Short mmCIF file of C-alpha atoms in Angstrom, two decimals:
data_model
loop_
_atom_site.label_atom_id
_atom_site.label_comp_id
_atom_site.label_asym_id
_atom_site.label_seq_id
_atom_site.Cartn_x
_atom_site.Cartn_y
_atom_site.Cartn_z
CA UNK A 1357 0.00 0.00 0.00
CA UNK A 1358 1.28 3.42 -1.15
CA UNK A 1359 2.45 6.00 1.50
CA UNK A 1360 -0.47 8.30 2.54
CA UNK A 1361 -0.15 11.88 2.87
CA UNK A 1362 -1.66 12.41 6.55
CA UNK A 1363 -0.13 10.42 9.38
CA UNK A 1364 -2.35 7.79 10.44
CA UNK A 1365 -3.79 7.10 13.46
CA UNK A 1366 -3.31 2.94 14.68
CA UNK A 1367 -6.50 1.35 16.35
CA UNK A 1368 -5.38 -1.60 18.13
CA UNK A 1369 -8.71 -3.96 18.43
CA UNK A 1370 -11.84 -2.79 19.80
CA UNK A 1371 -13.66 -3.22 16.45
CA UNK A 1372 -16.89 -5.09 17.98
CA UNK A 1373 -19.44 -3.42 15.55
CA UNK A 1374 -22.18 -3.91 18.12
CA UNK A 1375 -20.51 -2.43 21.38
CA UNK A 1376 -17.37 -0.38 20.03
CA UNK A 1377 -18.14 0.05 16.41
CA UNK A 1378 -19.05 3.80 17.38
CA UNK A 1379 -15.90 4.48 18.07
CA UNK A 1380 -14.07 3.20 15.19
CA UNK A 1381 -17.06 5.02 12.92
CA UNK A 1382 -16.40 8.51 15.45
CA UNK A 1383 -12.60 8.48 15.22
CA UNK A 1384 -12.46 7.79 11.14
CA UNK A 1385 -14.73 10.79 11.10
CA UNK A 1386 -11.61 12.92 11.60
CA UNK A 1387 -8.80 10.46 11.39
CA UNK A 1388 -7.41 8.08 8.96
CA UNK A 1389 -6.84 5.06 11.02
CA UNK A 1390 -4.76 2.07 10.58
CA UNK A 1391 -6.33 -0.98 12.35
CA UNK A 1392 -4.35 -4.08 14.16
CA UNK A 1393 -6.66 -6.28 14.52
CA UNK A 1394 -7.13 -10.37 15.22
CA UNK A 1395 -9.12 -10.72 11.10
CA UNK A 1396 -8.41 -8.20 8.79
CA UNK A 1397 -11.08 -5.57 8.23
CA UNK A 1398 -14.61 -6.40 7.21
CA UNK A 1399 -17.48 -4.03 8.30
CA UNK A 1400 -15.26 -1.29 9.10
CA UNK A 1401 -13.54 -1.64 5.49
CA UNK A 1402 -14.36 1.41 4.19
CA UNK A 1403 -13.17 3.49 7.27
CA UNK A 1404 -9.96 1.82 7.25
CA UNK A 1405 -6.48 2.82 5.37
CA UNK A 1406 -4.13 -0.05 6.20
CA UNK A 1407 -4.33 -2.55 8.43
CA UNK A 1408 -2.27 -5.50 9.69
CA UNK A 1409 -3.47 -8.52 11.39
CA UNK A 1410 -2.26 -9.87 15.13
CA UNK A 1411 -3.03 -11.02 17.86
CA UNK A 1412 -3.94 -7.63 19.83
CA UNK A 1413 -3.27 -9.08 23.29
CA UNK A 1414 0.37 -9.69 22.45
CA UNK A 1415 2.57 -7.05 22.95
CA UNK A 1416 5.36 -8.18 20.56
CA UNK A 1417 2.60 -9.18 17.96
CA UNK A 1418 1.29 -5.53 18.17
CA UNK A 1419 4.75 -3.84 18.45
CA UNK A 1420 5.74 -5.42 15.31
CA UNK A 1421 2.40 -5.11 13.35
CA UNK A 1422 2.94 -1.45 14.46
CA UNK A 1423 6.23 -1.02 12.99
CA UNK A 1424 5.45 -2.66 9.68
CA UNK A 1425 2.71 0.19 9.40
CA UNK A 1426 5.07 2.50 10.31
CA UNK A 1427 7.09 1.87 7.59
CA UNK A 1428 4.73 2.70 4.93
CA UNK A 1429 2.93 5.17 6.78
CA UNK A 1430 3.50 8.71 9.10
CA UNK A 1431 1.55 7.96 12.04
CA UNK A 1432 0.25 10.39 14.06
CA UNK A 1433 -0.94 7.88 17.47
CA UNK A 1434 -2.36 4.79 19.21
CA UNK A 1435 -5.17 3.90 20.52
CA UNK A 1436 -7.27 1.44 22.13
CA UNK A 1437 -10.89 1.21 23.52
CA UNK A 1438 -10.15 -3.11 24.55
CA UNK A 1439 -9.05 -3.94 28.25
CA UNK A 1440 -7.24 -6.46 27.10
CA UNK A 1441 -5.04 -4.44 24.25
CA UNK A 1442 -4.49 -1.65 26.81
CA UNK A 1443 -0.74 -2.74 27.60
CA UNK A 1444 0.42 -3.63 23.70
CA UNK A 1445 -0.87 -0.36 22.47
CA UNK A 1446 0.85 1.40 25.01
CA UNK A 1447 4.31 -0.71 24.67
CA UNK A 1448 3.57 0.54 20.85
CA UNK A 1449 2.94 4.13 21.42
CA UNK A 1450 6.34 3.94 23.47
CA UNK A 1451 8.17 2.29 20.65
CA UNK A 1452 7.19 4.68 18.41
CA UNK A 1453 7.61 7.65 20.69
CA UNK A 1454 4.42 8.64 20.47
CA UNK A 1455 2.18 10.14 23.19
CA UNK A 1456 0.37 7.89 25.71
CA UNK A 1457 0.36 6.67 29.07
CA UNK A 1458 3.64 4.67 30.42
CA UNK A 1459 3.29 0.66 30.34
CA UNK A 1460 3.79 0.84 33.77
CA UNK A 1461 0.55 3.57 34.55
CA UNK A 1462 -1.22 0.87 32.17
CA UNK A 1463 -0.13 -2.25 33.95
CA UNK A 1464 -1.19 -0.14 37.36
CA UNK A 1465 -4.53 -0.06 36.03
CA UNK A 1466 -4.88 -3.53 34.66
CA UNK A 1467 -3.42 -5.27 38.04
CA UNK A 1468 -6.04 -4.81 40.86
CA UNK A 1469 -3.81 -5.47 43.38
CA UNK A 1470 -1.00 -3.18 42.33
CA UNK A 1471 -3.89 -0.39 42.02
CA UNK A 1472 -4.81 -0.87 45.39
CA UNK A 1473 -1.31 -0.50 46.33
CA UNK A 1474 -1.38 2.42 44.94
CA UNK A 1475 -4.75 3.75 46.09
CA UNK A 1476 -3.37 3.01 49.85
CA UNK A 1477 -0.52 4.64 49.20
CA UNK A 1478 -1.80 7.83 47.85
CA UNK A 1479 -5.06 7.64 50.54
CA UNK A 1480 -7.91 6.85 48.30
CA UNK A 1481 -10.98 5.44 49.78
CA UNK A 1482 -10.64 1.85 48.83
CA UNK A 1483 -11.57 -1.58 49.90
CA UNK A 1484 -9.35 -3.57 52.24
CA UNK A 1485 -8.11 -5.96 49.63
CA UNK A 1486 -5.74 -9.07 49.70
CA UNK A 1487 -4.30 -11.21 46.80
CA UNK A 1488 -4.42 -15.10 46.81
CA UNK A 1489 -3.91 -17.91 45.21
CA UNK A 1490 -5.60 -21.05 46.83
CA UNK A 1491 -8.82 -21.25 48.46
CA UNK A 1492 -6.56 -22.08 51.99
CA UNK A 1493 -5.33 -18.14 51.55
CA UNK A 1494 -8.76 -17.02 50.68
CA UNK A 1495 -9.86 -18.28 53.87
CA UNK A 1496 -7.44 -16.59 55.90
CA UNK A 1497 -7.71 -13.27 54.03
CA UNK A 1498 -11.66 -13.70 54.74
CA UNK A 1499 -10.72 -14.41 58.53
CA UNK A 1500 -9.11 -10.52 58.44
CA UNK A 1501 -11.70 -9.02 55.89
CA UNK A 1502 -15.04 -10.13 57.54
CA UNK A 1503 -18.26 -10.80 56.05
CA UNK A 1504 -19.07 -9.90 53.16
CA UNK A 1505 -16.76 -9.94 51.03
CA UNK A 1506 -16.03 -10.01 47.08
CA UNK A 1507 -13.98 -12.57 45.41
CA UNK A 1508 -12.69 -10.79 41.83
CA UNK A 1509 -9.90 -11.66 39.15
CA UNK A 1510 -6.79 -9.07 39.69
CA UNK A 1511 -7.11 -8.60 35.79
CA UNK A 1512 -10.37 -9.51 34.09
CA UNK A 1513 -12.70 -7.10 33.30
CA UNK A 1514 -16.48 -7.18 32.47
CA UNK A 1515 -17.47 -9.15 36.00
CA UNK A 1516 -16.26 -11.90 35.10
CA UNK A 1517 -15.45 -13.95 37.93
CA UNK A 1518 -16.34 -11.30 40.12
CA UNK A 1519 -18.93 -12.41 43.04
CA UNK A 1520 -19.92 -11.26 46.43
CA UNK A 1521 -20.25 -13.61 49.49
CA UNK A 1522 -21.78 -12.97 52.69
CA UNK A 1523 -20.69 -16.18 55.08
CA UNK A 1524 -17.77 -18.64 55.18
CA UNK A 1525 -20.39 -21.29 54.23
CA UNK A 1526 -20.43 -19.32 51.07
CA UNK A 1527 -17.10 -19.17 50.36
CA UNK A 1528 -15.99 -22.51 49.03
CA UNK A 1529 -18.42 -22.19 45.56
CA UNK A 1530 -17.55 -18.74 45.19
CA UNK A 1531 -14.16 -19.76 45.11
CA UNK A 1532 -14.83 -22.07 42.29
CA UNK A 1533 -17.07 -19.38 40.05
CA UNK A 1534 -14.12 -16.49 40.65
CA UNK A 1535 -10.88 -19.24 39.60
CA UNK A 1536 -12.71 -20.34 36.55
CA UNK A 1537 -13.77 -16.84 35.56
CA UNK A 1538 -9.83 -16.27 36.75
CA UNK A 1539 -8.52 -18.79 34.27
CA UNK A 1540 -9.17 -16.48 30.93
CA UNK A 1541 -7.63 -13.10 32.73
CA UNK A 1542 -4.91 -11.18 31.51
CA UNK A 1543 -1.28 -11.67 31.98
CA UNK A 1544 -0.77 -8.77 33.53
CA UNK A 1545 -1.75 -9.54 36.80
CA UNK A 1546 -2.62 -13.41 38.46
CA UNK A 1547 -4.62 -14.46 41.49
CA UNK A 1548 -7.46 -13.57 43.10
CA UNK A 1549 -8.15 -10.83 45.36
CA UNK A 1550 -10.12 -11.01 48.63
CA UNK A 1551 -11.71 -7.33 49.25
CA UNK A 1552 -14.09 -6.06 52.02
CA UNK A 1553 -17.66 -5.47 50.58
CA UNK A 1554 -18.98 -1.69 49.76
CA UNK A 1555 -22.65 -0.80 49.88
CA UNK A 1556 -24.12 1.78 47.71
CA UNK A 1557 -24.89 3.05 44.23
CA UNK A 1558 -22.82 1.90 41.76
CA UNK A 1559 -21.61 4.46 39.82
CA UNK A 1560 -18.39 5.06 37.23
CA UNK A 1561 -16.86 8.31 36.47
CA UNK A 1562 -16.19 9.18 32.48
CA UNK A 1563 -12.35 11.34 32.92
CA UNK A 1564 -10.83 12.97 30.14
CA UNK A 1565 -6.93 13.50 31.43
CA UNK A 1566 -4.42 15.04 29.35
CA UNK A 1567 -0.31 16.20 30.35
CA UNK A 1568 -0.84 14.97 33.85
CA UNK A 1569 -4.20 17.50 34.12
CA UNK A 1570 -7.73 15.33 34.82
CA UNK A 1571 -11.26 16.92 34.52
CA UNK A 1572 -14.48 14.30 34.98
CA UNK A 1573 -16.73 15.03 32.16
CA UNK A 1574 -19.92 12.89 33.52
CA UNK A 1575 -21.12 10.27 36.23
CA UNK A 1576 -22.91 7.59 34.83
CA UNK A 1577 -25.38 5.80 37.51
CA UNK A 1578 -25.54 1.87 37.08
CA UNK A 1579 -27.99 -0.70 37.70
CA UNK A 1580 -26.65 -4.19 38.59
CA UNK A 1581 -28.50 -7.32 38.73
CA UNK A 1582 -28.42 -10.74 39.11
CA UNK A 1583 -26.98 -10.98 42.89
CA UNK A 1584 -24.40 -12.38 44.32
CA UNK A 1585 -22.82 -11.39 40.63
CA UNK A 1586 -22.27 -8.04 39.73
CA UNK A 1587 -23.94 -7.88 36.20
CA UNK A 1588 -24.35 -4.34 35.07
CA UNK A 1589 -27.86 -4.01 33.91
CA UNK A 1590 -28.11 -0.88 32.19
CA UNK A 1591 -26.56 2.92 32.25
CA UNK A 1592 -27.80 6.98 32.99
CA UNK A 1593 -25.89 9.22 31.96
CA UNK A 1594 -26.83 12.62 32.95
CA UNK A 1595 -25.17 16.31 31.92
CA UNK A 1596 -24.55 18.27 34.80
CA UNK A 1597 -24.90 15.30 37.06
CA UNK A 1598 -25.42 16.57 40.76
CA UNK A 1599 -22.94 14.16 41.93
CA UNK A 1600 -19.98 15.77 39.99
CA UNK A 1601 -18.49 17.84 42.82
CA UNK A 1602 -18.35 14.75 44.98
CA UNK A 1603 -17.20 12.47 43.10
CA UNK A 1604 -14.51 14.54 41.23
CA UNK A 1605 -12.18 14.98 43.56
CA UNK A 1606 -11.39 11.29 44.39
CA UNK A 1607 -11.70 10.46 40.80
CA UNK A 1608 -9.16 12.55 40.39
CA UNK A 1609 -7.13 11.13 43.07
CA UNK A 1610 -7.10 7.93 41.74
CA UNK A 1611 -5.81 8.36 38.09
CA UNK A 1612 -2.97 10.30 39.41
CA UNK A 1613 -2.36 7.47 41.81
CA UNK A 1614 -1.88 5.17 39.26
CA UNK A 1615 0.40 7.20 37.19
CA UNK A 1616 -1.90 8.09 34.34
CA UNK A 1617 -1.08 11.05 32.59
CA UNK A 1618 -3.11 10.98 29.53
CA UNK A 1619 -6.11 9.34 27.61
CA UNK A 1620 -9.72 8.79 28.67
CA UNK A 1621 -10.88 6.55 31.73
CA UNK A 1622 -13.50 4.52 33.21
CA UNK A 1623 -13.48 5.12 36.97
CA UNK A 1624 -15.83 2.72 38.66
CA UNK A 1625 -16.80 3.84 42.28
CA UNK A 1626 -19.45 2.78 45.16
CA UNK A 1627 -21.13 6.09 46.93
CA UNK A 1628 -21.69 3.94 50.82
CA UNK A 1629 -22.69 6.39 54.20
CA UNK A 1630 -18.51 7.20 54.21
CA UNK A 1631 -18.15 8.91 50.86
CA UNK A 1632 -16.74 7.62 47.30
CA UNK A 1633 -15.27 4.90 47.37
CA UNK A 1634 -12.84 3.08 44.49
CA UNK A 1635 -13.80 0.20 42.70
CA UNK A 1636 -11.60 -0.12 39.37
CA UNK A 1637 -10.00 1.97 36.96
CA UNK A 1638 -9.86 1.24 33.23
CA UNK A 1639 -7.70 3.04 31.03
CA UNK A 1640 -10.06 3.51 28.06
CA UNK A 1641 -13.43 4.48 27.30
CA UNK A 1642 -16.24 2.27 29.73
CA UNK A 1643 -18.16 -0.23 28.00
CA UNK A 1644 -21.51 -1.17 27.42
CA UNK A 1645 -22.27 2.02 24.93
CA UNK A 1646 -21.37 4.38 27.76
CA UNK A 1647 -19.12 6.60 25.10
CA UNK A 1648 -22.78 6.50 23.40
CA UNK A 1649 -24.83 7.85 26.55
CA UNK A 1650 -21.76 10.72 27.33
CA UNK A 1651 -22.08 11.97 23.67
CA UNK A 1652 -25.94 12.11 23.51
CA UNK A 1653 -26.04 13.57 26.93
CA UNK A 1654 -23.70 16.33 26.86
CA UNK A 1655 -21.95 16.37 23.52
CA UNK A 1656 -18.52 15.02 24.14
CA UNK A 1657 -17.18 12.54 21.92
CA UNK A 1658 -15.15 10.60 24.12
CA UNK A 1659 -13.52 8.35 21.02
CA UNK A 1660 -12.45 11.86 19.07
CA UNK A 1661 -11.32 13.08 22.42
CA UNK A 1662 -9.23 10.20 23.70
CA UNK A 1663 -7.99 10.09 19.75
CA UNK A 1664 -7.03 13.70 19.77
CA UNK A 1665 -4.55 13.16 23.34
CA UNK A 1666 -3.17 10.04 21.64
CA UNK A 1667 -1.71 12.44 19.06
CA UNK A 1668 -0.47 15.26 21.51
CA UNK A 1669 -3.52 17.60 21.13
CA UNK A 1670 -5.15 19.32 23.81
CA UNK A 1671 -9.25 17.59 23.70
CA UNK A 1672 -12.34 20.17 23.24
CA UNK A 1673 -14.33 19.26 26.41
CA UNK A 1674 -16.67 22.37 25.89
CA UNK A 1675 -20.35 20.30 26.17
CA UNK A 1676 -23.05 20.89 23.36
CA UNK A 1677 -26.04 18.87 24.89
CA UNK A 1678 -27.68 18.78 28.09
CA UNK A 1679 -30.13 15.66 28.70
CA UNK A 1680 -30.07 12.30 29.99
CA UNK A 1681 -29.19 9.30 27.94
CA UNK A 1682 -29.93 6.03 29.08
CA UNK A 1683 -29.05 2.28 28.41
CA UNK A 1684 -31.12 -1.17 29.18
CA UNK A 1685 -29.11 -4.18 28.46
CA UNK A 1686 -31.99 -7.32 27.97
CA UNK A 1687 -31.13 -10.78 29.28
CA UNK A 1688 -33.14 -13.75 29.01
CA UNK A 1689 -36.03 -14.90 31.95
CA UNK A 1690 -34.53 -18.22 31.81
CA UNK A 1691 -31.58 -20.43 29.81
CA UNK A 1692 -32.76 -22.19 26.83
CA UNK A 1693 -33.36 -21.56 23.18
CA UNK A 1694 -35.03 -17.93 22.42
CA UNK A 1695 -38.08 -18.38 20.41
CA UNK A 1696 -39.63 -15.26 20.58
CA UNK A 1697 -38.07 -11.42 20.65
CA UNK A 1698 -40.15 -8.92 19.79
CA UNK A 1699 -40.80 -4.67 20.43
CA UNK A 1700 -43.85 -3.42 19.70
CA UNK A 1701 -42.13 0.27 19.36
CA UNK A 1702 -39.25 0.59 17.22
CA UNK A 1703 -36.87 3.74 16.20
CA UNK A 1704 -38.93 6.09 13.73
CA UNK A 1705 -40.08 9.74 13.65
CA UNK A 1706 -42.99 9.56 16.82
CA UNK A 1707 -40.62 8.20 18.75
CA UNK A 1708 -37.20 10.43 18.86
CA UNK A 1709 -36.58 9.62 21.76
CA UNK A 1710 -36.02 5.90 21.04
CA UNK A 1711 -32.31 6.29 19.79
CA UNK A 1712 -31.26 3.01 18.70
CA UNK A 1713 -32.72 -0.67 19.38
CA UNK A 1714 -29.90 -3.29 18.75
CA UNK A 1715 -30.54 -7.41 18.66
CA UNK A 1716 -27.50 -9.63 20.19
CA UNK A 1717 -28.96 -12.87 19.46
CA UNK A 1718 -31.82 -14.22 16.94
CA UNK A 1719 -34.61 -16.33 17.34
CA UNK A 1720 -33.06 -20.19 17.55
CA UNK A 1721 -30.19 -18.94 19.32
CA UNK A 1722 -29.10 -20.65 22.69
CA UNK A 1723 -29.31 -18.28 25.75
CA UNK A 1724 -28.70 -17.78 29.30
CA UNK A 1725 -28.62 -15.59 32.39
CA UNK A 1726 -25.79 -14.97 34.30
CA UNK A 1727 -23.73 -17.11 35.83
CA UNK A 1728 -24.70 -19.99 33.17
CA UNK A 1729 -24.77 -17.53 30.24
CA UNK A 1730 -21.38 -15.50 29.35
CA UNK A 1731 -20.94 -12.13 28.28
CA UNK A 1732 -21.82 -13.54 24.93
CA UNK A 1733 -24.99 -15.58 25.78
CA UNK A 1734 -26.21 -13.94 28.25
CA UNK A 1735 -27.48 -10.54 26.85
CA UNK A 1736 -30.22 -10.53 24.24
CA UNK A 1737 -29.92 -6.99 23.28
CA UNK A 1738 -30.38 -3.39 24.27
CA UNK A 1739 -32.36 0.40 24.48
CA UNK A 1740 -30.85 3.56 24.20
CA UNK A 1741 -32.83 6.58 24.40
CA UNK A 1742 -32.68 10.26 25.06
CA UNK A 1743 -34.62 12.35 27.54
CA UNK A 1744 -34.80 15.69 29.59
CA UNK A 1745 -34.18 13.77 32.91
CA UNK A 1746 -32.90 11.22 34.13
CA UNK A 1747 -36.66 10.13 35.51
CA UNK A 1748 -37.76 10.22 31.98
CA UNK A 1749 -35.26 8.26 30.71
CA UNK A 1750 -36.15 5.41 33.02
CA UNK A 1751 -39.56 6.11 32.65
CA UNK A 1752 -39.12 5.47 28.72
CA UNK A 1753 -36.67 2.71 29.39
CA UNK A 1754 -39.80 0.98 31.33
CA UNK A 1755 -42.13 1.49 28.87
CA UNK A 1756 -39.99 -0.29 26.21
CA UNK A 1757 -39.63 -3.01 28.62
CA UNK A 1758 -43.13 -3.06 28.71
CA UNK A 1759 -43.32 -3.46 24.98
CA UNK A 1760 -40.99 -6.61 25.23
CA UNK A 1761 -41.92 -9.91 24.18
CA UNK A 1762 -38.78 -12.41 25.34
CA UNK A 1763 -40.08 -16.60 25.42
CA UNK A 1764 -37.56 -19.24 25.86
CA UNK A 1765 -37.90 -22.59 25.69
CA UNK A 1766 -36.03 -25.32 27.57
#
């Protein structure tokens, strides 16, 4: 392929059209992009100037795919919206001395443990937290933690393997959910930690950080079902969100703990009677659409603005919008075969509120709730819609709901 005239920008993964094609569609809106990916490009072929193919949870794999497009091409940064590419891009962007956060800030992020470390360290609310390997240490770290408790993979993400428990009785078969959720983690951290159990809403804080300088551009509120797991049920995403000033500050706290300097993150916290407390941070734009709710609620495109700091420009974080946005993520009443999923109000010019419908599985397909189902079989599809308030937007989320036909047979 000849040499373009614009430096590219490398995408490295993150091309699920479903959940993250947004982002690759938002980014080649103002970027040419270069993708290193597992296949080469198919849906996203038009958006796409070059591409090699690796295996983006390799570092050397995406290193070198990186440098072969460097030699045909300029390129201008790297980026990443995958969990699990988070390290290799940045061991790229360092190769190529490009802007980014250090593999070590990354790694911080990745490894639970070490991010508790560091949250200790620094004197960020976080939960008393111990890494083990057996269910014999697990015990032990219970006997200091107390009841309850969360077992949860140092470097998964997604809550997978993640489960609370609330007696010793308990704690043998949550052992064996979080090790074989634990067996597909990432390399960069191992084990299982052993953390004290916060109460509250569940909420994650959307920060746009750039030379060393954060700012929290939204709160989104969570729902999360299916108990003792921690399946996240659907999104709000509100502009001027009241709980800004309070949770700011210890957002803020808590990338700079972990040595991020640049790049948008996911900051998951838990609001108990004591304040803001940390649950995770993820280096990269949250999932489940949220880079969808932020940009229909105030404006900000979170993949053009975590695009923009990869190349060493300073992001526009002025908002344009100022509504709710709102996310229900459908899972099936039972496990079996779906043989019936239908909405009785669908996307079209009475309804702008309704802003996109989107179907995970078809009729015939095998399903399951959580913890049979996985991330893949367990969710049937989603609603995304727009509203003046948050209380709208769940009122409109219910009504769809309402609307829902979902059989399964055994």
């Amino acid at each position: 392929m000849s040499r373009t005239s614009s430096p590219l920008l490398i995408v490295v993964g993150g091309t699920d059209p479903l959940y993250r094609g947004y982002c690759v569609e938002q980014v080649a809106a103002a970027y040419p992009i270069a993708l290193i990916d597992t296949k080469p490009p198919t849906w996203q072929q038009h958006l796409v100037a070059d591409h090699e193919v690796a295996d983006t949870h390799d570092p050397s794999a995406v290193v070198a795919a990186g440098l072969a497009l460097a030699e045909r091409h300029a390129i201008a940064g790297v980026v990443t919206w995958d969990e699990y590419a988070l390290v290799p891009a940045a061991e790229l962007a360092a190769r190529l001395g490009l802007p980014g956060n250090s593999v070590a800030a990354v790694n911080a992020c990745r490894d639970k443990a070490t991010s508790r470390r560091r949250f200790a360290e620094a004197g960020v609310p976080s939960p008393v937290s111990a890494r083990v390997e057996t269910l014999a240490q697990a015990k032990v770290a219970a006997s200091r933690t107390g009841f309850p408790l969360v077992l949860k993979p140092s470097s998964h993400a997604g809550s997978v393997g993640v489960i609370r428990v609330d007696s010793p009785e308990e704690l043998a078969g949550a052992w064996e959910f979080a090790a074989a959720g634990a067996g597909g983690q990432g390399p960069e951290g191992s084990g299982i930690l052993v953390e004290s159990f916060m109460g509250g809403e569940e909420i994650s804080a959307e920060c746009v950080t750039f030379r060393g300088v954060t700012t929290v551009v939204a709160i989104t509120r969570k729902e999360v079902g299916f108990a003792p797991y921690f399946e996240e049920t659907g999104h709000v995403v509100t502009a001027g969100d009241p709980l800004l000033p309070v949770v700011a500050p210890v957002a803020r706290q808590a990338v700079q703990a972990l040595g991020v300097t640049d790049g948008v993150t996911h900051v998951e916290m838990k609001l108990p009677a004591s304040g803001p407390g940390l649950v995770e941070v993820n280096a990269r734009i949250g999932g489940d659409r949220i880079g969808t709710l932020v940009h229909l609620a105030t404006g900000l495109d979170l993949p053009r603005i975590a695009t923009d700091i990869a190349c060493g420009k300073a992001p526009d974080l002025t908002p344009t919008a100022h509504r709710s946005a709102a996310i229900t993520i459908l899972y099936p009443p039972a496990p079996g075969i779906l043989t019936a999923r239908r909405l009785a109000i669908e996307p079209a010019p009475q309804h702008p509120w309704l802003h996109q419908v989107v179907w995970l599985h078809e009729v015939g397909d095998r399903v399951a709730p959580p913890p049979e189902g996985s991330v893949d079989t367990a969710r049937i599809g989603f609603f995304i819609v727009t509203a003046d308030s948050p209380a709208t937007a769940r009122q409109r989320l219910a009504v769809l709901t309402g609307a829902l036909t979902l059989t399964v047979a055994p």
